[in-house]
Short mmCIF file of C-alpha atoms and ligand atoms in Angstrom, two decimals:
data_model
loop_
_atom_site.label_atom_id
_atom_site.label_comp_id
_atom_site.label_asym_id
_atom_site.label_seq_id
_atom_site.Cartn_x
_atom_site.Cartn_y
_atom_site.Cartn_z
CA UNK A 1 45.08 17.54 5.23
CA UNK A 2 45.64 20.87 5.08
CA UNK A 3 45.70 23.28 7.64
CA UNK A 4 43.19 25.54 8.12
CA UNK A 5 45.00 28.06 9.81
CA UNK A 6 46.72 28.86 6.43
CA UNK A 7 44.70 30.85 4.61
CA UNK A 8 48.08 31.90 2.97
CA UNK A 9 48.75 28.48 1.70
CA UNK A 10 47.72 27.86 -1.31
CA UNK A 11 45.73 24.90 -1.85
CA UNK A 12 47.37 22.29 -4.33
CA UNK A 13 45.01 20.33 -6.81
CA UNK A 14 48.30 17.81 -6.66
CA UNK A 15 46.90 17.15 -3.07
CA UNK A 16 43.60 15.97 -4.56
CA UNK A 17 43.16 12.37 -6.80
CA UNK A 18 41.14 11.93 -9.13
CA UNK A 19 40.03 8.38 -9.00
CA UNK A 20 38.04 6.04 -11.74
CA UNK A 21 34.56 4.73 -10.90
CA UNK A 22 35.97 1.29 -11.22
CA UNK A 23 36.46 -1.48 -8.72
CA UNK A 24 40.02 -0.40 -8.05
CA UNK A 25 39.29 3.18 -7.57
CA UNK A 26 36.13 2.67 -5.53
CA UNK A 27 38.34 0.30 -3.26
CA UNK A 28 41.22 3.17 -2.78
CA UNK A 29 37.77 6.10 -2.08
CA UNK A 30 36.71 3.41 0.69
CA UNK A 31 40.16 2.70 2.00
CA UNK A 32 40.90 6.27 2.22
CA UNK A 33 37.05 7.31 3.80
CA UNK A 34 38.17 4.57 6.50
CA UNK A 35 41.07 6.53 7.58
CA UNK A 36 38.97 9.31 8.24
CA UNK A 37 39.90 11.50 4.62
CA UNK A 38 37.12 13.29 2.22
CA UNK A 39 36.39 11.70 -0.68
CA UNK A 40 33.93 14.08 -2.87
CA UNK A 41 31.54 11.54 -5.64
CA UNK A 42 28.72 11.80 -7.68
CA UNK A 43 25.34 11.51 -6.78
CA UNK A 44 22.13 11.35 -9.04
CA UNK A 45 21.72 15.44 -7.96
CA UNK A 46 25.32 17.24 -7.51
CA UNK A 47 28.68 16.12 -6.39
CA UNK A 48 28.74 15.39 -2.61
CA UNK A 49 31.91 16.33 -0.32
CA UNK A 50 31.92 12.47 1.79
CA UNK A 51 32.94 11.42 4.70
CA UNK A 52 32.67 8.53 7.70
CA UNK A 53 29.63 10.16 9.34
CA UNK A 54 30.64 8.04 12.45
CA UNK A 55 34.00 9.62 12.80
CA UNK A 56 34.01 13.20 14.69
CA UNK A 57 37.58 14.14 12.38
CA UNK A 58 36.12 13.29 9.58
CA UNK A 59 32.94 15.28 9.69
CA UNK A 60 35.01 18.03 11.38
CA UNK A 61 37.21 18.37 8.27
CA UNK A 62 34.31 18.15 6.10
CA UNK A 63 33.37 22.08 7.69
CA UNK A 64 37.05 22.75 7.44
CA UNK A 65 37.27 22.14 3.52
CA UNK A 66 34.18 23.80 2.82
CA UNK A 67 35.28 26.93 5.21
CA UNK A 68 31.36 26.68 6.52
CA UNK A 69 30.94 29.12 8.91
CA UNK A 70 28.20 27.33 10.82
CA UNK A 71 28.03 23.72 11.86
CA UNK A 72 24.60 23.41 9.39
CA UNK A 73 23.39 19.70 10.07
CA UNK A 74 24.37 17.57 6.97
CA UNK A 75 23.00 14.76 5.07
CA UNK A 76 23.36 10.74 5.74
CA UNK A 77 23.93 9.18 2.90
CA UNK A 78 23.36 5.33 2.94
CA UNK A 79 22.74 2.35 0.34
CA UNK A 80 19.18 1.42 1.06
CA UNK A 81 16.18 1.94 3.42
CA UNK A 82 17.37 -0.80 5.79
CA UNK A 83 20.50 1.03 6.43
CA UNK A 84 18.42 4.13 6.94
CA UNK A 85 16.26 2.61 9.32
CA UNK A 86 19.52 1.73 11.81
CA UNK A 87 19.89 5.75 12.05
CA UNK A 88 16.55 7.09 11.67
CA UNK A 89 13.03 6.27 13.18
CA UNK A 90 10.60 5.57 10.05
CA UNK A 91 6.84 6.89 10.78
CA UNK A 92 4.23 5.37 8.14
CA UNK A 93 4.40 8.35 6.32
CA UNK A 94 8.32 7.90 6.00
CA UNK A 95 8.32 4.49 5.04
CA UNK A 96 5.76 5.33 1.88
CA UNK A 97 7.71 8.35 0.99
CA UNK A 98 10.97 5.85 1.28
CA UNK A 99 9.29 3.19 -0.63
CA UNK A 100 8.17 5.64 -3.83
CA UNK A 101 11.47 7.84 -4.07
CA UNK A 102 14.32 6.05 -3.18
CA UNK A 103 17.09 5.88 -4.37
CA UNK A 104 16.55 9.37 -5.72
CA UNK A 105 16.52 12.88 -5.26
CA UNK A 106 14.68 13.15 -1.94
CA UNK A 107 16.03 13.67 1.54
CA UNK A 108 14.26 12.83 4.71
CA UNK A 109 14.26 14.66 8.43
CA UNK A 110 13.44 12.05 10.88
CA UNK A 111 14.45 11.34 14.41
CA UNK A 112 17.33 9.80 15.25
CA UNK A 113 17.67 6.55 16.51
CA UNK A 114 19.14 6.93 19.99
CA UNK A 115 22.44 4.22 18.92
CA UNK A 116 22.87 5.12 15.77
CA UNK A 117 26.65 6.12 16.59
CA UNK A 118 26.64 9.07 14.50
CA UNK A 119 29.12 11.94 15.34
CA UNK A 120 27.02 14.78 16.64
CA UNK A 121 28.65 16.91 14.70
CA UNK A 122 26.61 15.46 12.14
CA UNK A 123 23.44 16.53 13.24
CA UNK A 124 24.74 19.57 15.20
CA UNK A 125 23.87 18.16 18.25
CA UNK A 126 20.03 17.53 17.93
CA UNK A 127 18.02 14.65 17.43
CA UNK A 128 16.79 14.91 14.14
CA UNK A 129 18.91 13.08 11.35
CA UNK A 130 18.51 13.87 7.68
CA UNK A 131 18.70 10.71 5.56
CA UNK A 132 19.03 9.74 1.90
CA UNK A 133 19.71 7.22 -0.58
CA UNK A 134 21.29 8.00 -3.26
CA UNK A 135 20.44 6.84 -6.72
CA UNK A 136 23.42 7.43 -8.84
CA UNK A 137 25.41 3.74 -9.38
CA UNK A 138 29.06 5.20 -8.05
CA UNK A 139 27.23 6.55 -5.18
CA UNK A 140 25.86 3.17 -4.35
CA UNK A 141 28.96 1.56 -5.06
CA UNK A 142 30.83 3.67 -2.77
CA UNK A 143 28.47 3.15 0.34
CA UNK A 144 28.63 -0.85 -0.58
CA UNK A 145 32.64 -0.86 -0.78
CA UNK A 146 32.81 1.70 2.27
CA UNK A 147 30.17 0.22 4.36
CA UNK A 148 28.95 2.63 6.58
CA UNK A 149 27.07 5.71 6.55
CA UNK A 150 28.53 8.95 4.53
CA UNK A 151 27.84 12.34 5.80
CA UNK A 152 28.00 14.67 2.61
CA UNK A 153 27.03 17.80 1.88
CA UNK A 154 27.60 19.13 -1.62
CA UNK A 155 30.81 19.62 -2.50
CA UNK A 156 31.44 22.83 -2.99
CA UNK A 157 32.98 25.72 -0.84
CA UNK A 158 30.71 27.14 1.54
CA UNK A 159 28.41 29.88 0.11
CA UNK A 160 29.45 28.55 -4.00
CA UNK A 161 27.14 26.74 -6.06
CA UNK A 162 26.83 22.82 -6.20
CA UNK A 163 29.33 20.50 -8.31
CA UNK A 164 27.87 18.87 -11.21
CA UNK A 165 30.92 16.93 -12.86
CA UNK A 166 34.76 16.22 -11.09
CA UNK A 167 36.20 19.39 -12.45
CA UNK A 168 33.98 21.45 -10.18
CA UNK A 169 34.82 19.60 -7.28
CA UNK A 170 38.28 20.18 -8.32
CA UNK A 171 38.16 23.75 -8.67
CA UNK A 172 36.22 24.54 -5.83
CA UNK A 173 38.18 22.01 -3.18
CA UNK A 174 41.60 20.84 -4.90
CA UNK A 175 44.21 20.37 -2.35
CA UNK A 176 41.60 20.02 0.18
CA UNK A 177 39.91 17.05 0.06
CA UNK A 178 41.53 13.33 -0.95
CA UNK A 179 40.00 12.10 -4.11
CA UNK A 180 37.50 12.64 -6.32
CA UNK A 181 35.46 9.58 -7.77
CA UNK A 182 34.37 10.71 -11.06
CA UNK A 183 31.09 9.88 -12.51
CA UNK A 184 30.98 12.24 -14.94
CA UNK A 185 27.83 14.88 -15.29
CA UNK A 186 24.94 14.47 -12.70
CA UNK A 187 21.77 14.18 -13.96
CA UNK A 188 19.35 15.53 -11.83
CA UNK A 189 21.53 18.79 -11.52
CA UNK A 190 20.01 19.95 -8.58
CA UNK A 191 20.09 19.32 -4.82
CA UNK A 192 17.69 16.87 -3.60
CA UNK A 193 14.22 18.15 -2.04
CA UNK A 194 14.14 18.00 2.04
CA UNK A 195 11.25 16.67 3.53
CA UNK A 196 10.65 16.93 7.29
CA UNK A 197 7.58 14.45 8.53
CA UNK A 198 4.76 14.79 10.98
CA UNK A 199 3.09 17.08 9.82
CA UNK A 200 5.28 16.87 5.85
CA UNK A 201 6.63 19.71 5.34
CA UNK A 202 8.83 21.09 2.90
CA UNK A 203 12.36 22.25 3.74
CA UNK A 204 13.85 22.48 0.55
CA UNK A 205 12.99 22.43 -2.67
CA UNK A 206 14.77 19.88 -4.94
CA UNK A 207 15.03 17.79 -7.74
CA UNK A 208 12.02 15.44 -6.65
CA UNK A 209 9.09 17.63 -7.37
CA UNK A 210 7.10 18.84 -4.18
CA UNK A 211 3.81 17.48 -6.30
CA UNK A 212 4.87 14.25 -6.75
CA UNK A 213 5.67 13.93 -2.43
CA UNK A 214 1.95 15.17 -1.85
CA UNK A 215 0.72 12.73 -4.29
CA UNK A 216 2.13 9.98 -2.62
CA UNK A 217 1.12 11.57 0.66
CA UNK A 218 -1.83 12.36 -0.14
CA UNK A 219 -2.05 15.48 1.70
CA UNK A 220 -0.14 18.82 1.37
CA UNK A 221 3.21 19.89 2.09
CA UNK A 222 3.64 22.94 4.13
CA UNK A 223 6.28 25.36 3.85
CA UNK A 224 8.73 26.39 6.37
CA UNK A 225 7.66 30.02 6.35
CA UNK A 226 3.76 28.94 7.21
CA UNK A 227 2.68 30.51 10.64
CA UNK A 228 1.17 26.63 10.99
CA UNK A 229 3.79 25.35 10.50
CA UNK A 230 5.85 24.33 13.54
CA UNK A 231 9.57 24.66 13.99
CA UNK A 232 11.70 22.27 11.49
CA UNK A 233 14.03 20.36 12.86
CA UNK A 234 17.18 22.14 11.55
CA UNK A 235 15.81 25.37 12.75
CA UNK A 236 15.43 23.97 16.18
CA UNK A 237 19.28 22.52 15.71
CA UNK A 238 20.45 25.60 15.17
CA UNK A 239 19.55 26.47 18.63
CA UNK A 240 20.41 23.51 20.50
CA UNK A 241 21.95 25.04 23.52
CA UNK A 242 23.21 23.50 27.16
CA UNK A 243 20.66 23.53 29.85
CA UNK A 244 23.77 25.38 31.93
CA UNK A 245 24.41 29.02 31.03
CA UNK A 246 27.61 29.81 28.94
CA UNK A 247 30.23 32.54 29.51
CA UNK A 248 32.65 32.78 26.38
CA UNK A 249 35.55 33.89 26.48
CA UNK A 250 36.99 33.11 29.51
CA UNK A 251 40.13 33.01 30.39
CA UNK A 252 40.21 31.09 33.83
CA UNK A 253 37.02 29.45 35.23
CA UNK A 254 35.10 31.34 38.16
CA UNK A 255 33.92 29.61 41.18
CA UNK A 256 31.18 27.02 40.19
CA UNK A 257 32.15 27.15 36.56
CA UNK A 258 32.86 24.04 34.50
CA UNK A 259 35.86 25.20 32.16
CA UNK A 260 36.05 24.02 28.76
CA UNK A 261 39.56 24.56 27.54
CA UNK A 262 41.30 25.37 24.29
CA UNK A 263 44.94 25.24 23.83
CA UNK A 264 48.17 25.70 26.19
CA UNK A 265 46.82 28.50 28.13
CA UNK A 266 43.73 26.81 29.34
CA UNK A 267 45.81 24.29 32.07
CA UNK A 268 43.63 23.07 34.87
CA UNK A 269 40.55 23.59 32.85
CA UNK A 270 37.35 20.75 33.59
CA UNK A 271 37.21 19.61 29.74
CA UNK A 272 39.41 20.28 26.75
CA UNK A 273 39.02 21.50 23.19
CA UNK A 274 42.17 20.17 21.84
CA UNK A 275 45.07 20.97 24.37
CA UNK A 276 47.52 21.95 21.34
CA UNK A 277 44.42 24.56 19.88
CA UNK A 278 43.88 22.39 17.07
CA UNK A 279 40.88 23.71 15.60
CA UNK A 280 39.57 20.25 13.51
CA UNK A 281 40.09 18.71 17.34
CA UNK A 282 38.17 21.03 18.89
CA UNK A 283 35.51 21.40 16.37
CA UNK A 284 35.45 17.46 16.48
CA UNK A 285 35.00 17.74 20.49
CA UNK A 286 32.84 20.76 20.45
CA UNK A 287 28.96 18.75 20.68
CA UNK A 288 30.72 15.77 23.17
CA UNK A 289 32.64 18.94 25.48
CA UNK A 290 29.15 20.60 25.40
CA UNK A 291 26.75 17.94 26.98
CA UNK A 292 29.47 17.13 29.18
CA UNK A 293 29.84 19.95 30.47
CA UNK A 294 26.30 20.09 31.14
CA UNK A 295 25.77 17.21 32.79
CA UNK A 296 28.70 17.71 35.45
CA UNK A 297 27.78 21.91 35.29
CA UNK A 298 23.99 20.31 36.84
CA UNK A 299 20.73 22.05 36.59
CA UNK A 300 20.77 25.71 37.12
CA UNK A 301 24.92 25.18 36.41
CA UNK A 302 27.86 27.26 34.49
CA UNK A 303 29.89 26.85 31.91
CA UNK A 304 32.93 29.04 31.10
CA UNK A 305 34.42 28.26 27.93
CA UNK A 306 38.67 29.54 26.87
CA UNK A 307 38.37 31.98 23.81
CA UNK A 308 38.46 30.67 20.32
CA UNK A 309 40.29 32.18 17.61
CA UNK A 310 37.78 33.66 14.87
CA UNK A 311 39.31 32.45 11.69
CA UNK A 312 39.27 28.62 10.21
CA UNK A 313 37.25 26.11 11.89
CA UNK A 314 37.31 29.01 14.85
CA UNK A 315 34.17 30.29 13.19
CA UNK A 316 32.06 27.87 12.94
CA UNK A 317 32.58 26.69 16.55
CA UNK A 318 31.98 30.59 18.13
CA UNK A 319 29.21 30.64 16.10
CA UNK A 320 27.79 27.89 17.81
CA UNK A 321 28.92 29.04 21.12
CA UNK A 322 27.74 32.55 20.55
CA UNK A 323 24.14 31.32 19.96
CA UNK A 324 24.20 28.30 23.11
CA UNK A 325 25.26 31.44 25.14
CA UNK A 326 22.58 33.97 23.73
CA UNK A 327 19.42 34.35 26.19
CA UNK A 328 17.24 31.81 26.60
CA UNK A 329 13.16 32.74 26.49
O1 LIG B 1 21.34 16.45 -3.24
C1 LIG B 1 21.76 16.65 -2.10
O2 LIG B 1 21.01 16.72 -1.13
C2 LIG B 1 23.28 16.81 -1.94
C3 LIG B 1 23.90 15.46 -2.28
C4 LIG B 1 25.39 15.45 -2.06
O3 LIG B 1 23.27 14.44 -1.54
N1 LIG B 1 23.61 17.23 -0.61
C5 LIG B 1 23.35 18.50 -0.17
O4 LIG B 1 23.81 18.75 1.11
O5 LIG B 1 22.79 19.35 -0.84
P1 LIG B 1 23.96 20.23 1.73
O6 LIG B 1 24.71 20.10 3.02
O7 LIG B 1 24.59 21.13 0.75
O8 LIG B 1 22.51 20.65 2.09
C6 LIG B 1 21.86 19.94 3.11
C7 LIG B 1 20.74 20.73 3.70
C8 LIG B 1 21.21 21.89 4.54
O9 LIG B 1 20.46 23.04 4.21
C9 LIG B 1 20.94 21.44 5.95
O10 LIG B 1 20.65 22.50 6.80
C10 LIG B 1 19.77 20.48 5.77
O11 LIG B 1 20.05 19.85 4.59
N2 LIG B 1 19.72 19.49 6.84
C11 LIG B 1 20.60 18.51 7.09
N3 LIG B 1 20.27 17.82 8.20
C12 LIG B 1 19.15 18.38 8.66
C13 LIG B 1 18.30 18.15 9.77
N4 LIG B 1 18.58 17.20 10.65
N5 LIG B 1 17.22 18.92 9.92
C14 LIG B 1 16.95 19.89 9.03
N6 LIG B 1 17.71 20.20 7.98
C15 LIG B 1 18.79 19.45 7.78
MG1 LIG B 2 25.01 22.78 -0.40
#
């Protein structure tokens, strides 16, 4: 992998295979998704960027290559609605939406089953998971040979617009992600509509047209905006915060504190980052660290956490810091 650190080195497309949709190439995407590297491959609606959405690296590197600045919860990707329903909780509603769309274009925002064993990273701490089948046949190949569920957001860099065909992938992410499974040109062309359940509401609009979910529904979708309409999940994740208050920052722990470390400096600290100030370690640690922290911190309890460089992976994790230390109301 490369290292994020280096925004001087250049990435190398060399770095990045591109591999054929066939039965060897599918078994060299899974072999290398098991050792915790990206593999970026077509889906029905864009290219996604994949990765072991059980593995804390992997999902960590996924933010790294696309230089994301937040830790936005990402999308499970798995072969069928029985996989689905091992990571998510399926309402009625959920199940008929499930049962008329997929595999397709349409992504759903249920809660998470407490053991589903995904890395937190993956839902940015919360417990709302965001699940999808994907209709496209190397997409459904790939999950078979792999196995397990993919966390994948489109695979582009952060910010860019979404891959339809390899070469975007490549030019976008060469040199920073492992292969590319090429399926040639998407069809759909456009991400897949979000739907959040319970009340439905509509997070994102997408290539499975919002008429055609209220039809099956049989009631109306409310948008996001809507005064109604109450918090969406992934608005809610983006404020997941401790119950403990957090001082950033810090340098050495005060009395009371529960330090969370990062790098050489940080010796004697309660919980650590990544000792070496690795960012993809600590941004893999960051969600575990957090809740631990809170749990030995104790109600009413502190947290000081070491200072975190603000460039690479650094972002995205003071980002989330910055906001689990802002005031509570
Ligand atoms: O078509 C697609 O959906 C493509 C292909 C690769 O499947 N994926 C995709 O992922 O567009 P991404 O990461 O670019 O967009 C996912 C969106 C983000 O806006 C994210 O905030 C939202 O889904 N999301 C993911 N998990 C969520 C959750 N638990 N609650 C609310 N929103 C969630
Ligand atoms: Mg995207």
């Amino acid at each position: 992998m490369n290292n994020i650190d280096a925004a001087s080195h250049m990435p190398d497309n060399a770095d990045t295979r591109l591999l054929p949709p066939d039965a060897a190439g599918l078994a060299e995407a899974a072999r290398l998704l098991r050792s915790g590297a990206l593999v970026a491959f077509p889906t029905e609606t864009v290219y996604g960027l994949g990765g072991d959405a059980r593995s804390d690296t992997a999902v960590a590197r996924i933010f790294e290559a696309k230089r994301r600045p937040r830790f936005n919860p990402l999308i499970v990707h798995l072969p069928d609605l029985a996989a689905a329903r091992a990571v998510a909780h399926f309402s009625p509603a959920a199940e008929r939406l499930a049962d008329a769309f997929w595999p397709g274009p349409l992504t759903l925002v249920l809660p998470l089953r407490p053991f589903a064993r995904l890395s937190p990273l993956v839902t940015a701490g919360n417990d709302s998971v965001a699940v999808r089948v994907p209709e496209h046949p190397v997409a459904q190949a790939l999950l078979r040979a792999f196995g397990g569920p993919l966390a994948a957001p489109s695979a582009n860099p952060s910010g860019r617009v979404s891959p339809t065909r390899a070469a975007h992938v490549l030019a976008g992410l060469g040199g920073r992600v492992a292969a590319v499974l090429d399926g040639g040109a998407c069809e759909v062309g456009l991400e897949s509509s979000i739907v959040a359940l319970d009340p439905p509401r509509l997070l994102r609009p997408g290539g499975l047209p919002a008429e055609a979910i209220e039809a099956c529904l049989g009631a109306p979708l409310a948008n996001p905006g809507d005064p109604a309409v109450p918090l969406a999940p992934g608005q809610m994740a983006s404020h997941y915060a401790p119950s403990a208050q957090l001082r950033l920052n810090a340098t050495s722990p005060q009395p009371g504190e529960i330090w969370i470390g990062f790098g050489p400096a940080a010796t004697g600290a309660d919980l650590v980052l990544s000792a070496t100030g690795d960012l993809v370690d600590a941004a893999a640690n960051l969600f575990h660290a957090l809740r631990e922290a809170d749990a030995l911190a104790g109600p009413d309890g502190r947290i000081a956490v070491s200072p975190i460089p603000e460039h690479g992976l650094g972002r995205a994790i003071n980002d989330r810091l910055r906001r689990a230390a802002a005031p509570r109301n």
